[in-house]
Amino acid sequence: MSIDNLTIALIGAGGKMGQRITNNLRKTGATVRYAEKSEGGQQRLRDSGLEVVSTQDAVDQADAVILAVPDLVLGAVSRDVIPQMKSGSIVMTLDPAAAYAGLLESREDIEYVCAHPAHPSIFLKRRTDEEYADTFGGVAAPQNAVAALESPGGTPDEGTRSLAEQIIRSIYAPVIDVHWVTVKQLAILEPTLVETIACMIGGVLKEALEEAVNTAGVPRPAAEALFYGHIQVALANALRGDNPFSEACHIAMDHGRDMIIKEDWKRVFDDSVLDMTIANMLRIEAVRH
């Protein structure tokens, strides 16, 4: 079956991610029903020429239901939506936290997919102004996606995976590849690898830049010029081995590691820390898996 033959319900269509998905689904031949709770989101959809329907009307006999809602309400929304879905349909979430924590309403006769955008790589060869401007993905710059497929009723068939991948490639277009993992593996990637580590380091980089400018008194244009260029070199050297770091640089790197990094930092990958991180993110006492 092709995505052009599907009926898709998009719940949260007027939100931040919902609007991105809406824009891409409009480029397909699928029959899409748009549901949005907030008045502002509803107005944004109407302003773009779309009809807003109730959640119940959107879900009724839909082949796939996409829950583009915040993680904090995903469990509650799933308890409302999933009982209304037709047997054999697909429910898709955009982040693994709620699925990993066991917060989603369970049914054995539907398929569960979690699909998260990888965002355009720092090593992507951008060729147009539109691609350069699209740092988030889903507009012009190609990106990958990472997805997990679970079937409470047994092993999902390849047809379900193929159909889910068509939807993923459409909502995050343009997509280079869809990488399939387990829900736990996706949770290790997001939040641990990309938020707990990568995004945290991004925040520290910003703090360091401001320290050089505001405390040490380095002119901002000079600091930004040297810093931004060296961030690219550092990532290319460390992640791809493009050019080896100099001996003097290794000495400075070791000094920085001793000053900044805790010796046991890799325990963020422990299951107990992952569980704690996701429980804190979802504001629950503990995950339920």
Short mmCIF file of N, CA, C and O in Angstrom, two decimals, residues 64-143:
data_model
loop_
_atom_site.label_atom_id
_atom_site.label_comp_id
_atom_site.label_asym_id
_atom_site.label_seq_id
_atom_site.Cartn_x
_atom_site.Cartn_y
_atom_site.Cartn_z
N ALA A 64 -3.53 5.48 10.02
CA ALA A 64 -2.40 5.85 10.87
C ALA A 64 -2.76 7.10 11.66
O ALA A 64 -3.43 8.00 11.12
N VAL A 65 -2.33 7.14 12.91
CA VAL A 65 -2.57 8.30 13.77
C VAL A 65 -1.22 8.79 14.27
O VAL A 65 -0.46 8.04 14.89
N ILE A 66 -0.90 10.05 13.99
CA ILE A 66 0.35 10.65 14.42
C ILE A 66 0.06 11.56 15.60
O ILE A 66 -0.74 12.49 15.51
N LEU A 67 0.73 11.30 16.74
CA LEU A 67 0.53 12.10 17.94
C LEU A 67 1.65 13.12 18.05
O LEU A 67 2.72 12.88 18.61
N ALA A 68 1.41 14.31 17.49
CA ALA A 68 2.40 15.39 17.50
C ALA A 68 2.11 16.32 18.66
O ALA A 68 1.84 17.51 18.49
N VAL A 69 2.18 15.75 19.86
CA VAL A 69 1.86 16.51 21.08
C VAL A 69 3.06 16.44 22.02
O VAL A 69 3.89 15.54 21.91
N PRO A 70 3.15 17.37 22.99
CA PRO A 70 4.29 17.35 23.92
C PRO A 70 4.37 16.06 24.72
O PRO A 70 3.35 15.44 25.04
N ASP A 71 5.60 15.68 25.08
CA ASP A 71 5.81 14.44 25.84
C ASP A 71 5.01 14.41 27.14
O ASP A 71 4.53 13.35 27.55
N LEU A 72 4.87 15.57 27.80
CA LEU A 72 4.23 15.60 29.10
C LEU A 72 2.75 15.20 29.04
O LEU A 72 2.20 14.76 30.05
N VAL A 73 2.12 15.35 27.89
CA VAL A 73 0.69 15.00 27.78
C VAL A 73 0.47 13.78 26.90
O VAL A 73 -0.67 13.37 26.69
N LEU A 74 1.57 13.19 26.40
CA LEU A 74 1.43 12.11 25.43
C LEU A 74 0.71 10.90 26.02
O LEU A 74 -0.12 10.27 25.36
N GLY A 75 1.01 10.57 27.28
CA GLY A 75 0.34 9.44 27.90
C GLY A 75 -1.15 9.65 27.99
O GLY A 75 -1.95 8.76 27.64
N ALA A 76 -1.56 10.83 28.45
CA ALA A 76 -2.98 11.14 28.58
C ALA A 76 -3.68 11.15 27.22
O ALA A 76 -4.79 10.64 27.06
N VAL A 77 -3.02 11.76 26.22
CA VAL A 77 -3.60 11.80 24.88
C VAL A 77 -3.74 10.39 24.32
O VAL A 77 -4.76 10.06 23.69
N SER A 78 -2.76 9.53 24.56
CA SER A 78 -2.84 8.16 24.05
C SER A 78 -4.00 7.40 24.68
O SER A 78 -4.64 6.58 24.03
N ARG A 79 -4.29 7.67 25.94
CA ARG A 79 -5.42 7.00 26.60
C ARG A 79 -6.75 7.42 26.03
O ARG A 79 -7.74 6.66 26.08
N ASP A 80 -6.79 8.59 25.46
CA ASP A 80 -8.01 9.07 24.80
C ASP A 80 -8.10 8.57 23.36
O ASP A 80 -9.16 8.15 22.90
N VAL A 81 -6.97 8.59 22.66
CA VAL A 81 -6.97 8.33 21.22
C VAL A 81 -6.93 6.85 20.88
O VAL A 81 -7.70 6.36 20.04
N ILE A 82 -6.03 6.10 21.51
CA ILE A 82 -5.78 4.72 21.09
C ILE A 82 -7.01 3.82 21.18
O ILE A 82 -7.24 3.00 20.29
N PRO A 83 -7.86 3.94 22.21
CA PRO A 83 -9.07 3.11 22.22
C PRO A 83 -10.00 3.38 21.05
O PRO A 83 -10.83 2.51 20.70
N GLN A 84 -9.89 4.54 20.41
CA GLN A 84 -10.77 4.88 19.29
C GLN A 84 -10.24 4.39 17.95
O GLN A 84 -10.96 4.41 16.95
N MET A 85 -9.00 3.93 17.90
CA MET A 85 -8.38 3.56 16.63
C MET A 85 -8.92 2.23 16.11
O MET A 85 -9.30 1.35 16.88
N LYS A 86 -8.92 2.10 14.80
CA LYS A 86 -9.39 0.85 14.20
C LYS A 86 -8.32 -0.22 14.32
O LYS A 86 -7.11 0.05 14.35
N SER A 87 -8.73 -1.45 14.38
CA SER A 87 -7.81 -2.58 14.49
C SER A 87 -6.88 -2.63 13.28
O SER A 87 -7.31 -2.41 12.14
N GLY A 88 -5.60 -2.89 13.53
CA GLY A 88 -4.64 -3.00 12.45
C GLY A 88 -4.00 -1.69 12.03
O GLY A 88 -3.15 -1.68 11.14
N SER A 89 -4.38 -0.60 12.67
CA SER A 89 -3.83 0.70 12.30
C SER A 89 -2.51 0.96 13.03
O SER A 89 -2.07 0.17 13.87
N ILE A 90 -1.87 2.07 12.69
CA ILE A 90 -0.56 2.44 13.24
C ILE A 90 -0.71 3.71 14.07
O ILE A 90 -1.32 4.68 13.61
N VAL A 91 -0.14 3.71 15.27
CA VAL A 91 -0.02 4.95 16.03
C VAL A 91 1.45 5.34 16.04
O VAL A 91 2.32 4.50 16.28
N MET A 92 1.73 6.59 15.74
CA MET A 92 3.11 7.05 15.63
C MET A 92 3.35 8.21 16.60
O MET A 92 2.59 9.18 16.62
N THR A 93 4.40 8.08 17.40
CA THR A 93 4.85 9.17 18.25
C THR A 93 6.18 9.68 17.70
O THR A 93 6.85 9.01 16.92
N LEU A 94 6.57 10.87 18.14
CA LEU A 94 7.74 11.52 17.56
C LEU A 94 8.95 11.52 18.50
O LEU A 94 10.01 12.01 18.12
N ASP A 95 8.79 10.96 19.69
CA ASP A 95 9.86 10.93 20.68
C ASP A 95 9.71 9.65 21.49
O ASP A 95 8.59 9.22 21.77
N PRO A 96 10.81 9.02 21.91
CA PRO A 96 10.71 7.72 22.56
C PRO A 96 10.42 7.75 24.05
O PRO A 96 10.16 6.69 24.64
N ALA A 97 10.46 8.90 24.69
CA ALA A 97 10.40 8.95 26.16
C ALA A 97 9.14 8.27 26.71
O ALA A 97 9.22 7.40 27.59
N ALA A 98 7.98 8.64 26.23
CA ALA A 98 6.73 8.10 26.76
C ALA A 98 6.61 6.60 26.47
O ALA A 98 6.13 5.83 27.31
N ALA A 99 7.04 6.19 25.28
CA ALA A 99 6.98 4.76 24.93
C ALA A 99 7.92 3.97 25.83
O ALA A 99 7.55 2.90 26.35
N TYR A 100 9.13 4.46 26.04
CA TYR A 100 10.10 3.77 26.90
C TYR A 100 9.60 3.71 28.34
O TYR A 100 9.80 2.71 29.04
N ALA A 101 8.94 4.76 28.79
CA ALA A 101 8.46 4.83 30.17
C ALA A 101 7.21 4.01 30.39
O ALA A 101 6.75 3.88 31.53
N GLY A 102 6.63 3.44 29.33
CA GLY A 102 5.42 2.63 29.47
C GLY A 102 4.17 3.44 29.69
O GLY A 102 3.21 2.96 30.30
N LEU A 103 4.13 4.68 29.20
CA LEU A 103 2.99 5.56 29.43
C LEU A 103 1.91 5.47 28.35
O LEU A 103 0.81 5.99 28.55
N LEU A 104 2.22 4.84 27.23
CA LEU A 104 1.24 4.79 26.14
C LEU A 104 0.18 3.73 26.41
O LEU A 104 0.48 2.63 26.88
N GLU A 105 -1.04 4.06 26.08
CA GLU A 105 -2.14 3.10 26.17
C GLU A 105 -1.83 1.88 25.29
O GLU A 105 -1.40 2.03 24.15
N SER A 106 -2.04 0.71 25.82
CA SER A 106 -1.65 -0.51 25.11
C SER A 106 -2.85 -1.22 24.48
O SER A 106 -3.90 -1.37 25.11
N ARG A 107 -2.65 -1.63 23.24
CA ARG A 107 -3.62 -2.49 22.54
C ARG A 107 -2.84 -3.49 21.69
O ARG A 107 -1.87 -3.12 21.03
N GLU A 108 -3.26 -4.73 21.69
CA GLU A 108 -2.54 -5.76 20.95
C GLU A 108 -2.85 -5.75 19.46
O GLU A 108 -2.13 -6.40 18.70
N ASP A 109 -3.89 -5.05 19.07
CA ASP A 109 -4.30 -5.12 17.66
C ASP A 109 -3.91 -3.88 16.86
O ASP A 109 -4.41 -3.67 15.76
N ILE A 110 -3.00 -3.05 17.39
CA ILE A 110 -2.48 -1.93 16.61
C ILE A 110 -0.95 -1.96 16.69
O ILE A 110 -0.37 -2.62 17.56
N GLU A 111 -0.31 -1.25 15.77
CA GLU A 111 1.15 -1.21 15.71
C GLU A 111 1.65 0.13 16.27
O GLU A 111 1.07 1.18 16.00
N TYR A 112 2.76 0.08 17.01
CA TYR A 112 3.32 1.26 17.64
C TYR A 112 4.64 1.63 16.96
O TYR A 112 5.55 0.80 16.87
N VAL A 113 4.74 2.86 16.49
CA VAL A 113 5.95 3.35 15.84
C VAL A 113 6.38 4.64 16.52
O VAL A 113 5.55 5.50 16.82
N CYS A 114 7.67 4.74 16.81
CA CYS A 114 8.25 6.00 17.27
C CYS A 114 9.28 6.42 16.24
O CYS A 114 10.17 5.63 15.90
N ALA A 115 9.17 7.61 15.71
CA ALA A 115 10.07 8.07 14.65
C ALA A 115 10.58 9.46 14.99
O ALA A 115 9.80 10.41 15.11
N HIS A 116 11.91 9.56 15.13
CA HIS A 116 12.51 10.84 15.53
C HIS A 116 13.43 11.36 14.44
O HIS A 116 14.24 10.59 13.90
N PRO A 117 13.34 12.64 14.10
CA PRO A 117 14.23 13.18 13.07
C PRO A 117 15.65 13.32 13.59
O PRO A 117 15.87 13.67 14.75
N ALA A 118 16.64 13.03 12.75
CA ALA A 118 18.03 13.16 13.16
C ALA A 118 18.53 14.59 13.00
O ALA A 118 19.54 14.97 13.59
N HIS A 119 17.82 15.41 12.21
CA HIS A 119 18.20 16.77 11.85
C HIS A 119 19.40 16.75 10.89
O HIS A 119 20.19 15.80 10.90
N PRO A 120 19.53 17.75 10.06
CA PRO A 120 20.62 17.75 9.07
C PRO A 120 22.00 17.69 9.74
O PRO A 120 22.27 18.42 10.68
N SER A 121 22.84 16.81 9.24
CA SER A 121 24.15 16.58 9.83
C SER A 121 25.06 17.81 9.66
O SER A 121 24.98 18.54 8.67
N ILE A 122 25.96 17.99 10.62
CA ILE A 122 26.97 19.05 10.48
C ILE A 122 27.89 18.76 9.30
O ILE A 122 28.56 19.67 8.80
N PHE A 123 27.92 17.52 8.85
CA PHE A 123 28.78 17.15 7.72
C PHE A 123 28.00 17.08 6.40
O PHE A 123 28.53 16.64 5.39
N LEU A 124 26.73 17.52 6.42
CA LEU A 124 25.92 17.50 5.21
C LEU A 124 26.47 18.47 4.16
O LEU A 124 26.83 19.61 4.49
N LYS A 125 26.53 18.02 2.92
CA LYS A 125 26.96 18.89 1.82
C LYS A 125 25.76 19.70 1.35
O LYS A 125 24.95 19.24 0.55
N ARG A 126 25.65 20.90 1.86
CA ARG A 126 24.54 21.76 1.47
C ARG A 126 24.88 22.46 0.15
O ARG A 126 26.00 22.93 -0.04
N ARG A 127 23.89 22.57 -0.73
CA ARG A 127 24.14 23.10 -2.07
C ARG A 127 23.33 24.35 -2.39
O ARG A 127 23.62 25.04 -3.34
N THR A 128 22.29 24.63 -1.61
CA THR A 128 21.45 25.79 -1.91
C THR A 128 21.29 26.65 -0.67
O THR A 128 21.55 26.21 0.46
N ASP A 129 20.84 27.89 -0.88
CA ASP A 129 20.59 28.79 0.24
C ASP A 129 19.51 28.20 1.15
O ASP A 129 19.58 28.36 2.38
N GLU A 130 18.51 27.55 0.56
CA GLU A 130 17.43 26.95 1.35
C GLU A 130 17.97 25.85 2.25
O GLU A 130 17.55 25.70 3.40
N GLU A 131 18.90 25.05 1.74
CA GLU A 131 19.48 23.98 2.55
C GLU A 131 20.32 24.55 3.68
O GLU A 131 20.31 24.05 4.81
N TYR A 132 21.07 25.62 3.41
CA TYR A 132 21.87 26.25 4.46
C TYR A 132 20.96 26.82 5.56
O TYR A 132 21.31 26.78 6.74
N ALA A 133 19.81 27.35 5.16
CA ALA A 133 18.91 27.98 6.13
C ALA A 133 18.17 26.95 6.97
O ALA A 133 17.73 27.25 8.09
N ASP A 134 18.02 25.74 6.46
CA ASP A 134 17.24 24.71 7.14
C ASP A 134 18.13 23.92 8.10
O ASP A 134 18.59 22.83 7.79
N THR A 135 18.37 24.45 9.28
CA THR A 135 19.20 23.77 10.26
C THR A 135 18.43 22.70 11.03
O THR A 135 19.03 21.76 11.57
N PHE A 136 17.11 22.81 11.08
CA PHE A 136 16.29 21.87 11.84
C PHE A 136 15.92 20.64 11.03
O PHE A 136 15.83 19.53 11.54
N GLY A 137 15.72 20.83 9.73
CA GLY A 137 15.30 19.72 8.87
C GLY A 137 13.81 19.75 8.59
O GLY A 137 13.04 20.47 9.23
N GLY A 138 13.41 18.97 7.59
CA GLY A 138 12.00 18.88 7.25
C GLY A 138 11.53 19.91 6.26
O GLY A 138 10.35 19.97 5.93
N VAL A 139 12.47 20.74 5.76
CA VAL A 139 12.11 21.76 4.78
C VAL A 139 12.89 21.57 3.49
O VAL A 139 12.32 21.26 2.45
N ALA A 140 14.20 21.74 3.55
CA ALA A 140 15.02 21.65 2.34
C ALA A 140 16.26 20.79 2.51
O ALA A 140 16.68 20.13 1.57
N ALA A 141 16.85 20.81 3.70
CA ALA A 141 18.09 20.07 3.92
C ALA A 141 17.80 18.60 4.21
O ALA A 141 16.99 18.30 5.09
N PRO A 142 18.44 17.69 3.51
CA PRO A 142 18.22 16.26 3.76
C PRO A 142 18.65 15.87 5.17
O PRO A 142 19.63 16.39 5.71
N GLN A 143 17.90 14.95 5.77
CA GLN A 143 18.24 14.45 7.09
C GLN A 143 17.91 12.96 7.15
O GLN A 143 17.22 12.43 6.30
#
